[in-house]
CSV table of C-alpha atoms in Angstrom, one decimal:
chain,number,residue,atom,x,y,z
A,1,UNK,CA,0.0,0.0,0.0
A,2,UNK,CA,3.3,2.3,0.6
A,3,UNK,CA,1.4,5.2,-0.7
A,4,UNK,CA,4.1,7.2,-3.0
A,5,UNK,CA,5.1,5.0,-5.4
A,6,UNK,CA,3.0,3.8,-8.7
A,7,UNK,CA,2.9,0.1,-7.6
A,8,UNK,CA,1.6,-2.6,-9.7
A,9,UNK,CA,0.4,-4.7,-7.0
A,10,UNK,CA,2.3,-7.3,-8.0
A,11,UNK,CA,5.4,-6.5,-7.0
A,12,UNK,CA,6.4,-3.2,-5.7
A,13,UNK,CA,10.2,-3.6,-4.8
A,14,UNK,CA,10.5,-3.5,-9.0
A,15,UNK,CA,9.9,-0.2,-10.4
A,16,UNK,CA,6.5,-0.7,-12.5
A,17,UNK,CA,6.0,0.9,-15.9
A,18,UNK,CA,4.1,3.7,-15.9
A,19,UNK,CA,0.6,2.6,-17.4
A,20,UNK,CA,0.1,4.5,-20.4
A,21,UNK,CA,-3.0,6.0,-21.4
A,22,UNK,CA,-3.7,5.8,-25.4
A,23,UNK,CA,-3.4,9.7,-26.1
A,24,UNK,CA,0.0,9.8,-28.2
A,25,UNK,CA,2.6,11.9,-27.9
A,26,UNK,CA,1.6,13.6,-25.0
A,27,UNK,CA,1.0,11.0,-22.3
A,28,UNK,CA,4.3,9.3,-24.1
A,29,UNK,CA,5.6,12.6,-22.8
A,30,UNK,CA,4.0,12.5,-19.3
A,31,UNK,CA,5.2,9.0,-19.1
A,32,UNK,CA,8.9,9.8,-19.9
A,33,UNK,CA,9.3,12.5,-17.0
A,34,UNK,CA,7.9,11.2,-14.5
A,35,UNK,CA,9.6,7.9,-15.0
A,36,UNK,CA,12.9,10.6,-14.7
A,37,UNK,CA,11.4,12.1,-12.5
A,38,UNK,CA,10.9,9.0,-10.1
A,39,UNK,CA,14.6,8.1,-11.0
A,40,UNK,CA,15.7,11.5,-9.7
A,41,UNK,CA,13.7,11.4,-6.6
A,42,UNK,CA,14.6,8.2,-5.8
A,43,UNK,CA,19.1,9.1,-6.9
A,44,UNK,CA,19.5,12.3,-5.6
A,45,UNK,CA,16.3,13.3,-3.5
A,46,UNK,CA,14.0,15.9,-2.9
A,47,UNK,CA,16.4,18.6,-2.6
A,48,UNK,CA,18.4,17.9,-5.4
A,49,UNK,CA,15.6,17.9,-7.8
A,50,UNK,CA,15.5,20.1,-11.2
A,51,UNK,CA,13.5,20.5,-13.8
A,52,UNK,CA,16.5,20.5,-16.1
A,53,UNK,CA,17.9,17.3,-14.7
A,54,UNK,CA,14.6,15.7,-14.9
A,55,UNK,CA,13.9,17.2,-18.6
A,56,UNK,CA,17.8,16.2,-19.5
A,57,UNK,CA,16.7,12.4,-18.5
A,58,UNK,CA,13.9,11.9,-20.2
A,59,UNK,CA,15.3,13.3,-23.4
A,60,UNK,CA,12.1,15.9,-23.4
A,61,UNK,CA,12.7,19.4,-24.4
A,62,UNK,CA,13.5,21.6,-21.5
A,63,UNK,CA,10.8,24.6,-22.4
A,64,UNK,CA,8.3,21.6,-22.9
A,65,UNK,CA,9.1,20.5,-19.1
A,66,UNK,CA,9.0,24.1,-18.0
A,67,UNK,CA,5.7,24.9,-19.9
A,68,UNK,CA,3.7,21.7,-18.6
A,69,UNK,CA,4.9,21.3,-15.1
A,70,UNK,CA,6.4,25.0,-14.7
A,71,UNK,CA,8.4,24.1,-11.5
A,72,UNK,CA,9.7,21.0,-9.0
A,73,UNK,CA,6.2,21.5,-7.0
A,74,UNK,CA,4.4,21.1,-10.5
A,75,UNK,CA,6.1,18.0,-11.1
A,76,UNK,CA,5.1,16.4,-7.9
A,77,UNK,CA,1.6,16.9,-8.3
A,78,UNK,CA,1.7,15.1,-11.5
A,79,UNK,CA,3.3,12.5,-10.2
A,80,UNK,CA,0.7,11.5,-6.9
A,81,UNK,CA,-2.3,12.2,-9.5
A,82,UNK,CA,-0.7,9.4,-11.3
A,83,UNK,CA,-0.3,7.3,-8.7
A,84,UNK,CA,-3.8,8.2,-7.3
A,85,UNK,CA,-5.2,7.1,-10.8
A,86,UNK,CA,-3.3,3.7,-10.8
A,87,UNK,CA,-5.3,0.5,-10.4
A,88,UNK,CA,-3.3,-0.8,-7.1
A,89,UNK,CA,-5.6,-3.3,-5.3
A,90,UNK,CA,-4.5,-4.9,-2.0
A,91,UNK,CA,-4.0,-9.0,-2.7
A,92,UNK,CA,-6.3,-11.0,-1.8
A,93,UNK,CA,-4.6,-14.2,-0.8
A,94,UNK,CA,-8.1,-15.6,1.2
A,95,UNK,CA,-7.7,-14.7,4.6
A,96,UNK,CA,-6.9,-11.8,6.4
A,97,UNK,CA,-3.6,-12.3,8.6
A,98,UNK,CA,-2.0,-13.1,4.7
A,99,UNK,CA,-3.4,-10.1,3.0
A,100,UNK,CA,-2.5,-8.1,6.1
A,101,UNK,CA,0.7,-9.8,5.8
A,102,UNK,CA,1.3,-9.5,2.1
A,103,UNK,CA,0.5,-5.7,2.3
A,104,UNK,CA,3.4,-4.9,4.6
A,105,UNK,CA,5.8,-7.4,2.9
A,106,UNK,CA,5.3,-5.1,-0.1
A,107,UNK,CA,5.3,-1.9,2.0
A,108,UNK,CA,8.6,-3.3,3.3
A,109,UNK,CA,9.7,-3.8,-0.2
A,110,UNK,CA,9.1,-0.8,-1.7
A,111,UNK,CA,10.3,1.3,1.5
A,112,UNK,CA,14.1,-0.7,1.4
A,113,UNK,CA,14.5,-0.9,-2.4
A,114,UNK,CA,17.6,1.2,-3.3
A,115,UNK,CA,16.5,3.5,-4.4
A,116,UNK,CA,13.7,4.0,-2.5
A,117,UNK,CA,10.7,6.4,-4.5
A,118,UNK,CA,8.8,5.6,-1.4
A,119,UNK,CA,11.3,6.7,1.1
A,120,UNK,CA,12.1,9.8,-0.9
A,121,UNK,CA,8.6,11.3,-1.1
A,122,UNK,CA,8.1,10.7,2.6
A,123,UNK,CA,11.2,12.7,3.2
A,124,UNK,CA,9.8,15.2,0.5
A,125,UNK,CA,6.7,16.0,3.0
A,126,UNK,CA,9.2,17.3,5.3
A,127,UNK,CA,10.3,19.6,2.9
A,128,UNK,CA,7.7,20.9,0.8
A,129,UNK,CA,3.9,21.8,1.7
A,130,UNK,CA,2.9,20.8,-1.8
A,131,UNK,CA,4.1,17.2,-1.0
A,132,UNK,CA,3.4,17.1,2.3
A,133,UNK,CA,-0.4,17.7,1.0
A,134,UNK,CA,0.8,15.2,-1.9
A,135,UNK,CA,1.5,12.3,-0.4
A,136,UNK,CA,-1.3,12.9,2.9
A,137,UNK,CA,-3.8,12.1,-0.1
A,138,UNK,CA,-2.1,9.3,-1.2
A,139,UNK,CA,-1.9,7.6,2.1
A,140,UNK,CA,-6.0,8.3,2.4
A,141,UNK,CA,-6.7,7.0,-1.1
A,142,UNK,CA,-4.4,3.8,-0.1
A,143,UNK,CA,-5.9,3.0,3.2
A,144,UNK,CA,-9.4,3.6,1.6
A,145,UNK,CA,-8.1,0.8,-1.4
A,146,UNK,CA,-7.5,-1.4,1.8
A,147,UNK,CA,-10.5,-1.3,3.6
A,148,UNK,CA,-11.4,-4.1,1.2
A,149,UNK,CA,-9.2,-6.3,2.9
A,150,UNK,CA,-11.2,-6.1,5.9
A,151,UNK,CA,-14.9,-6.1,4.3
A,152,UNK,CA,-13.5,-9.4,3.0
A,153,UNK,CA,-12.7,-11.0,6.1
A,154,UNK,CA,-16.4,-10.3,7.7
A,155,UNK,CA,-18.0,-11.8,4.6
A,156,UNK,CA,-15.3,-15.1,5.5
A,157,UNK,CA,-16.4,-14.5,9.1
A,158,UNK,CA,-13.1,-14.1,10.5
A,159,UNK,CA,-14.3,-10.7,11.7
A,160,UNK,CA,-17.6,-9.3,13.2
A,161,UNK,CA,-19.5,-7.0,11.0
A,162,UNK,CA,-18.8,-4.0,13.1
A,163,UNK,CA,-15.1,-3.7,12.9
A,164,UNK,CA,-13.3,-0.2,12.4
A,165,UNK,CA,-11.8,-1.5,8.6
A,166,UNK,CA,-9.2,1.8,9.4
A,167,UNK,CA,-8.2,1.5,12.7
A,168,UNK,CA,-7.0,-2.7,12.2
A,169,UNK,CA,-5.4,-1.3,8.4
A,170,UNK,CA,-3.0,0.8,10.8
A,171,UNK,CA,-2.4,-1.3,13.5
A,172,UNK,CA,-1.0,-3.8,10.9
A,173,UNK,CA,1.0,-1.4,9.2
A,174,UNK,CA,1.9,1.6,11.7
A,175,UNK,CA,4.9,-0.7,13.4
A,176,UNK,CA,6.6,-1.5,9.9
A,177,UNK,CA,6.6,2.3,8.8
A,178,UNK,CA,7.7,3.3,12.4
A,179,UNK,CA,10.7,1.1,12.4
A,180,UNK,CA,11.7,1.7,9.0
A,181,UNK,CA,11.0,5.4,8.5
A,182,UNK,CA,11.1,7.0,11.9
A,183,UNK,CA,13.5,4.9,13.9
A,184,UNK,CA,15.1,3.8,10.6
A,185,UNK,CA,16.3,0.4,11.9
A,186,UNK,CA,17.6,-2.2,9.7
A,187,UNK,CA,15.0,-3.9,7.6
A,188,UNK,CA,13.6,-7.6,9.9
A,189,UNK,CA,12.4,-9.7,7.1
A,190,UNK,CA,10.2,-10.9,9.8
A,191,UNK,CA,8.2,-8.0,10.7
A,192,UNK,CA,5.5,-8.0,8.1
A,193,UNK,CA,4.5,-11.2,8.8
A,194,UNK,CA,4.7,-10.2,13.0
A,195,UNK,CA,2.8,-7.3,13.2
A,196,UNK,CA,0.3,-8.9,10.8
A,197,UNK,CA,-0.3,-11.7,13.2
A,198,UNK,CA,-0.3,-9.0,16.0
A,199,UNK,CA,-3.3,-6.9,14.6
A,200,UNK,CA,-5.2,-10.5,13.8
A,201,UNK,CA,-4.9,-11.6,17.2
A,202,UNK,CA,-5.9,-7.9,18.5
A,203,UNK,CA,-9.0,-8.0,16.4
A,204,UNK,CA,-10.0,-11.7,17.2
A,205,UNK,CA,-9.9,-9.9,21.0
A,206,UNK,CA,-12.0,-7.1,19.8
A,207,UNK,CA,-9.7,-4.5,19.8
A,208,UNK,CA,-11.3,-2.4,16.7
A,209,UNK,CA,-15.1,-3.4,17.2
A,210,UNK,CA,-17.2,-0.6,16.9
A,211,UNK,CA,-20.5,-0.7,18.6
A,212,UNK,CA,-23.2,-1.5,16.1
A,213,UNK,CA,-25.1,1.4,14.5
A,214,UNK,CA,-28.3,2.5,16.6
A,215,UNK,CA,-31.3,2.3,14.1
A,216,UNK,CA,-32.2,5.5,13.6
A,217,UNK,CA,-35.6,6.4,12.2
A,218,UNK,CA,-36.0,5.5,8.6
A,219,UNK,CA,-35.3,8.5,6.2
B,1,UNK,CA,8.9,9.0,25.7
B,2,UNK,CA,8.5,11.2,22.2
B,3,UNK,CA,12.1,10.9,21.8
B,4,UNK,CA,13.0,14.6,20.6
B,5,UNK,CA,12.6,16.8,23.6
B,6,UNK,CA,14.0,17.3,26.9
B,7,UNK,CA,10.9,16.2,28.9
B,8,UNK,CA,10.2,15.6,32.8
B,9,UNK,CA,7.3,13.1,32.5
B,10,UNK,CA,4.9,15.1,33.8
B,11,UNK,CA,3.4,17.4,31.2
B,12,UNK,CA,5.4,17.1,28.4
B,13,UNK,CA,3.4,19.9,26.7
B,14,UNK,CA,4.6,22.2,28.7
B,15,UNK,CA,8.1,22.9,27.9
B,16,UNK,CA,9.9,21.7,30.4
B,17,UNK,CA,12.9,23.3,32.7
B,18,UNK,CA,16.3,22.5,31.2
B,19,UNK,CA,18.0,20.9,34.0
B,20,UNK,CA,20.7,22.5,35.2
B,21,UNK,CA,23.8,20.7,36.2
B,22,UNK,CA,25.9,22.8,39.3
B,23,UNK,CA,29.0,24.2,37.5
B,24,UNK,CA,28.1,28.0,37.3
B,25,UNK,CA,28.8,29.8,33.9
B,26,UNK,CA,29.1,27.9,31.7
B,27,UNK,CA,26.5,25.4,32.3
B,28,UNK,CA,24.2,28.4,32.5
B,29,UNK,CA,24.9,29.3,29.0
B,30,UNK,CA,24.7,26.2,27.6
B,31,UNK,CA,20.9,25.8,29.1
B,32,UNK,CA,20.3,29.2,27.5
B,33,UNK,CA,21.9,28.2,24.2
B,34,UNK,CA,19.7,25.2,24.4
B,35,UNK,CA,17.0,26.8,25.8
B,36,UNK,CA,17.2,29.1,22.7
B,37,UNK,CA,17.7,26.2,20.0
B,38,UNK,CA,14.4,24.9,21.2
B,39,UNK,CA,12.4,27.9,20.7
B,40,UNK,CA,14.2,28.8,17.2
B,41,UNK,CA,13.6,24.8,16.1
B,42,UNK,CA,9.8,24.9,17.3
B,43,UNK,CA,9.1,28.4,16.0
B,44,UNK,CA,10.6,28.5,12.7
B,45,UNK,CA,11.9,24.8,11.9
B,46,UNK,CA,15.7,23.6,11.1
B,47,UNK,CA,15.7,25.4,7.9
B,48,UNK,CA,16.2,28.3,8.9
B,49,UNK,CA,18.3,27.5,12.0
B,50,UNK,CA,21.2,29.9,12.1
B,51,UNK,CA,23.4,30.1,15.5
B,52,UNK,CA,23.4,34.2,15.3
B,53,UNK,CA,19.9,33.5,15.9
B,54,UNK,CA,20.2,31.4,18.5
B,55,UNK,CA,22.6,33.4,20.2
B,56,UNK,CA,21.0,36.8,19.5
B,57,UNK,CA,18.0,34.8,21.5
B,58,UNK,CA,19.7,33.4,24.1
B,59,UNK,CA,21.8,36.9,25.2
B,60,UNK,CA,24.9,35.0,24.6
B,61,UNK,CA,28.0,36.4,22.5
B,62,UNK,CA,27.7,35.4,19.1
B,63,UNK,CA,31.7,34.2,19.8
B,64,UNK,CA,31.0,32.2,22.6
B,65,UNK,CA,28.1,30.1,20.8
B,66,UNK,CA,30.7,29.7,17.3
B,67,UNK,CA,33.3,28.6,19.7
B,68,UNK,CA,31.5,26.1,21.6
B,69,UNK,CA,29.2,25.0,18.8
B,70,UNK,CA,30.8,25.4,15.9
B,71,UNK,CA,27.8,25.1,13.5
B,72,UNK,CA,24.2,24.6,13.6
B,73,UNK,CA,25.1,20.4,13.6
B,74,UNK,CA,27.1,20.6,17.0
B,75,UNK,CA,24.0,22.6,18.4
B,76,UNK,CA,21.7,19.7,17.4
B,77,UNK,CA,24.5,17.0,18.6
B,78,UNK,CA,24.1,18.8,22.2
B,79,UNK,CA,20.9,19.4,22.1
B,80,UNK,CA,20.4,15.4,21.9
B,81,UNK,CA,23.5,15.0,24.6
B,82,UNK,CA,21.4,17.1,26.9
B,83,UNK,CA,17.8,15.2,25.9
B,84,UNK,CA,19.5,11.5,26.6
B,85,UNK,CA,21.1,13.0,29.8
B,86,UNK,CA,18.0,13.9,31.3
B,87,UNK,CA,15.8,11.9,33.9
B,88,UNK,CA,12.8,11.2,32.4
B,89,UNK,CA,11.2,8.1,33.3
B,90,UNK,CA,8.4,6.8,32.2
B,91,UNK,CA,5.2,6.8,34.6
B,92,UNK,CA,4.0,3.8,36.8
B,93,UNK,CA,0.2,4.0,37.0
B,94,UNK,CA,0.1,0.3,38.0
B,95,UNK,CA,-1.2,-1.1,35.5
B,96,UNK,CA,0.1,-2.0,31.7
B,97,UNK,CA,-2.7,-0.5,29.7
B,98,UNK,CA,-2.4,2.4,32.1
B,99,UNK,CA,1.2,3.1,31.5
B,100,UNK,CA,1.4,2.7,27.8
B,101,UNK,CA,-1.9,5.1,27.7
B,102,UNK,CA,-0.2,8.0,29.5
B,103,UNK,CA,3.3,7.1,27.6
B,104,UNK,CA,1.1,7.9,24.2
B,105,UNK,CA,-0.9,10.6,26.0
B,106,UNK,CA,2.3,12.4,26.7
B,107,UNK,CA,3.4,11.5,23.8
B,108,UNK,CA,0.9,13.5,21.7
B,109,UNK,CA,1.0,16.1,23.9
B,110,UNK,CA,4.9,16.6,22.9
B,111,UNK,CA,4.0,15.8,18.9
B,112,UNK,CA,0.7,18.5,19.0
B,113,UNK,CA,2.1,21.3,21.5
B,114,UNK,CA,2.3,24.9,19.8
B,115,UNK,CA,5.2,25.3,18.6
B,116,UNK,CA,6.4,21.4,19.0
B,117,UNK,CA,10.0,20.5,19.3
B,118,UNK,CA,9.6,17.0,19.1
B,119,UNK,CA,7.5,17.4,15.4
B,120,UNK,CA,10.6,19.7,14.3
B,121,UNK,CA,12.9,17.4,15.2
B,122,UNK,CA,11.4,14.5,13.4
B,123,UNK,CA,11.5,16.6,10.3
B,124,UNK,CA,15.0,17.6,11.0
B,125,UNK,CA,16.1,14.2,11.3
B,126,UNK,CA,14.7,13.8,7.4
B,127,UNK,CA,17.0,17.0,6.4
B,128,UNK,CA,20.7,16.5,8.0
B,129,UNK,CA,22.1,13.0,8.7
B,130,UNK,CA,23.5,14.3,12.0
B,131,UNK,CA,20.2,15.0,13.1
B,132,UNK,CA,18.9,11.6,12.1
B,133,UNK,CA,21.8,10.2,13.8
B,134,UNK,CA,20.8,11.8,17.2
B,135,UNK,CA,16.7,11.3,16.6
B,136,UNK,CA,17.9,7.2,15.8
B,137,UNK,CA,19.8,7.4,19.0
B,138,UNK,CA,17.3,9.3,21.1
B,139,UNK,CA,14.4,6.4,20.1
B,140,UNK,CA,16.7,4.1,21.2
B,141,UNK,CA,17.2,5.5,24.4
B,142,UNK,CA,13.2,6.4,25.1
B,143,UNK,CA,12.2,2.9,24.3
B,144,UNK,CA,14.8,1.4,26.2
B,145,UNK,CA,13.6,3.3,29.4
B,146,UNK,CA,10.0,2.2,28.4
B,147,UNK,CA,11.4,-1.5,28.9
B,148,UNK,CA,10.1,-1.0,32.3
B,149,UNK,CA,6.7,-0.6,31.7
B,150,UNK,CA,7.1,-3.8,30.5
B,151,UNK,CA,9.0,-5.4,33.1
B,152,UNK,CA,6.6,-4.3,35.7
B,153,UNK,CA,3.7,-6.2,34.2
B,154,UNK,CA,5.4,-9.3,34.1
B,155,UNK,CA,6.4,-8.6,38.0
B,156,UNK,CA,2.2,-8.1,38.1
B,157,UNK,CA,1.2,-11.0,36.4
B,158,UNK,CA,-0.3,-8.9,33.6
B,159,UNK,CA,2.3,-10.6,30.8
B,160,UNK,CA,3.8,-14.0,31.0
B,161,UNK,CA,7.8,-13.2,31.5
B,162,UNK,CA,8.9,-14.0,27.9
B,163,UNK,CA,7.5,-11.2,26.4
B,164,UNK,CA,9.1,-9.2,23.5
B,165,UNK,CA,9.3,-5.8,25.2
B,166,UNK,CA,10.6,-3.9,22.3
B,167,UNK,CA,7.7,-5.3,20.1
B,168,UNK,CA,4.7,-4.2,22.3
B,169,UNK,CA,5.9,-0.6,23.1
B,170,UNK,CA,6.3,-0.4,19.4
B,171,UNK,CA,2.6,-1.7,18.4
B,172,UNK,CA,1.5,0.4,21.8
B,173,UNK,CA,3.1,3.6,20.2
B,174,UNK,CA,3.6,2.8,16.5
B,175,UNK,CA,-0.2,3.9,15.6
B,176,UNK,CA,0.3,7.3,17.7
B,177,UNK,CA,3.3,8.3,15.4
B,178,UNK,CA,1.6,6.9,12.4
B,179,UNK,CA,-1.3,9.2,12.7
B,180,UNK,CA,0.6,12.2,13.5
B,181,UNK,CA,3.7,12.3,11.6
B,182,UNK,CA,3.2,10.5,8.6
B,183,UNK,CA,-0.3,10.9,7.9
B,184,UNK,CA,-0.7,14.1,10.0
B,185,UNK,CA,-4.3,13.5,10.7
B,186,UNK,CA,-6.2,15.2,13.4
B,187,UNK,CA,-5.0,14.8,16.7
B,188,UNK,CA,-7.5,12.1,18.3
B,189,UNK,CA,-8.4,12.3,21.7
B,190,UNK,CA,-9.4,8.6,21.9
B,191,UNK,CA,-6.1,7.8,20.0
B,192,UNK,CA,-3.8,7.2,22.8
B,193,UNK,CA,-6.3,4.8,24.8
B,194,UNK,CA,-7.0,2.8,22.0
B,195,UNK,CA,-3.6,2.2,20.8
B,196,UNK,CA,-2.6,0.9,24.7
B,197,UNK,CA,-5.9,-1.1,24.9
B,198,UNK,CA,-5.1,-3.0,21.3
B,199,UNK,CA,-1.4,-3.5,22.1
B,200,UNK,CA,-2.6,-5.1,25.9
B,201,UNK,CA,-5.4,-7.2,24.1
B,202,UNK,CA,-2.6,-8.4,21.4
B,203,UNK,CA,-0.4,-9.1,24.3
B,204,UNK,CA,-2.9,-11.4,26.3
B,205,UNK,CA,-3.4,-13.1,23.3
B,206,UNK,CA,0.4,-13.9,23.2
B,207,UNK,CA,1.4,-11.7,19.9
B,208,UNK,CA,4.8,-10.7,21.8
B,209,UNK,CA,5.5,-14.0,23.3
B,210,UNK,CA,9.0,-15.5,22.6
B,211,UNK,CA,10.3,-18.5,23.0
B,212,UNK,CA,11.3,-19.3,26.7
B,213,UNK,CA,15.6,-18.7,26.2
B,214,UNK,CA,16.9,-22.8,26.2
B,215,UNK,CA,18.7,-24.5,28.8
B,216,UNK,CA,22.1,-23.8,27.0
B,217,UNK,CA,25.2,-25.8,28.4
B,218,UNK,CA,26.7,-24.0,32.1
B,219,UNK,CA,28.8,-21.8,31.5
């Protein structure tokens, strides 16, 4: 789910292609510099970022780079709406400790590949308002792609219907992002799998039940 | 335990005394260096940290702080001498859920107070590798004195006495940081009970159990 990358779903720790829209020369375009783009974020980071260097990689004119996308915070809008309008879908692997599970082994993956997009547009939001705003929408759309990971596991029966679908998401994944991002320890290949187990275990005790809905008059 | 500031454990919203060590002087002007550093990071960020500023702010001779500190790096690098140095422990309530809910309370106290030291840290830590150093070192040090908290409920009978320690205060607190740093969210009131009540339930259901340690050969 690692929000700021353009993930396949399949497998994140590889850089997916860009999907291209049929539209020609001008989503080619698109396509080229923000693939440069995500190179450059992911080399040389945030602050090193120019349009130039991202124009020079993607073999696009300069003024055409500078007319479209104007400036770095330009870019970088381009870039989450692209990753917003990807078709990313959690697995579903049939019950809910794997897909919990397989979400934060490719969290993990994407967060440690070298280089990291991920990582670098997390370290972005520190920088820049435009991508802190940025990449706060991508987590939201992510978590909200999720939530179907839980509406499966009450139609299974592994949960009851009044669970809170974003409060278990982030239990699952919170201790994965803390270690790698905040206290930036060494990757534990067995992590994902832990703190997936943990949440499972939480919610079987009814950690994130909600109480049911009152009935409220009919409208 | 918000690793970045210099707290008491009382009300870490309040920004808390710098502790003075006896030595006269020159202690004195380090806490009003630091003093100043805190104020300069919470009010306007590590960007635009400069030490005339700090000095100019703390009434000391702009010499005196280029001498000592040499640049804005070995103001940070004391800064997170003087935070590990301090006494903070974290607070015995008695019971498990009780003390990781008033480690995140305090803890979101520290990440939401007005200006917040511990938030400007954080970003630091994402802007100079010297101030990730001391943020990674900082963590460390919090969460180690947390062990306790653990400790104590095996001495209760709340956990059985294999219990990861490490692994629960991280799901306890992991959410907490989530929300607040990463996807910046709303501070939630109910946040900090909840995130102590799912880590407990986890725990009771053995999530942070490890295997007993085996009989190995006397040494």
């Amino acid at each position: 789910m690692t929000p700021p990358t353009e993930q396949t779903g399949e497998n994140s720790a590889v850089p997916p292609p860009v999907r291209r829209r049929p539209g020609g020369r001008t989503s080619r375009t698109r396509a080229q510099v923000l693939d440069a783009l995500r190179a450059e974020l992911g080399e040389r980071g945030y602050d090193e970022l120019t349009l130039d260097a991202v124009a020079a990689r993607a073999g696009v004119h300069r003024a055409t780079v500078y007319r479209r996308w104007r400036d770095v915070g330009g870019l970088l809008a381009d870039l989450f709406e692209a990753t917003r309008d990807d078709d990313w879908q959690p697995q579903d692997t049939g019950s809910l400790q794997g897909d919990l599970a397989a979400l934060n082994h490719e969290n993990q993956a994407a967060l440690t590949a070298q280089p990291s997009i991920a990582a670098a547009l997390v370290a972005a939001s520190f920088r820049s308002e435009e991508a802190a705003r940025g990449v706060r929408r991508l987590w939201e759309d992510r978590y909200a792609r999720c939530e179907v990971i839980v509406s499966r596991a009450v139609l299974r029966g592994e949960l009851p219907p009044h669970t809170d679908a974003r409060q278990l998401l982030v239990a699952a994944t919170a201790p994965l992002y803390h270690h790698l991002i905040l206290l930036r320890t060494p990757p534990d290949p067995g992590l994902p799998d832990r703190a997936a187990r943990t949440a499972v275990l939480a919610a079987a005790a009814g950690a994130f039940a909600t109480p049911p809905p009152t009935g409220g008059a009919p409208a």
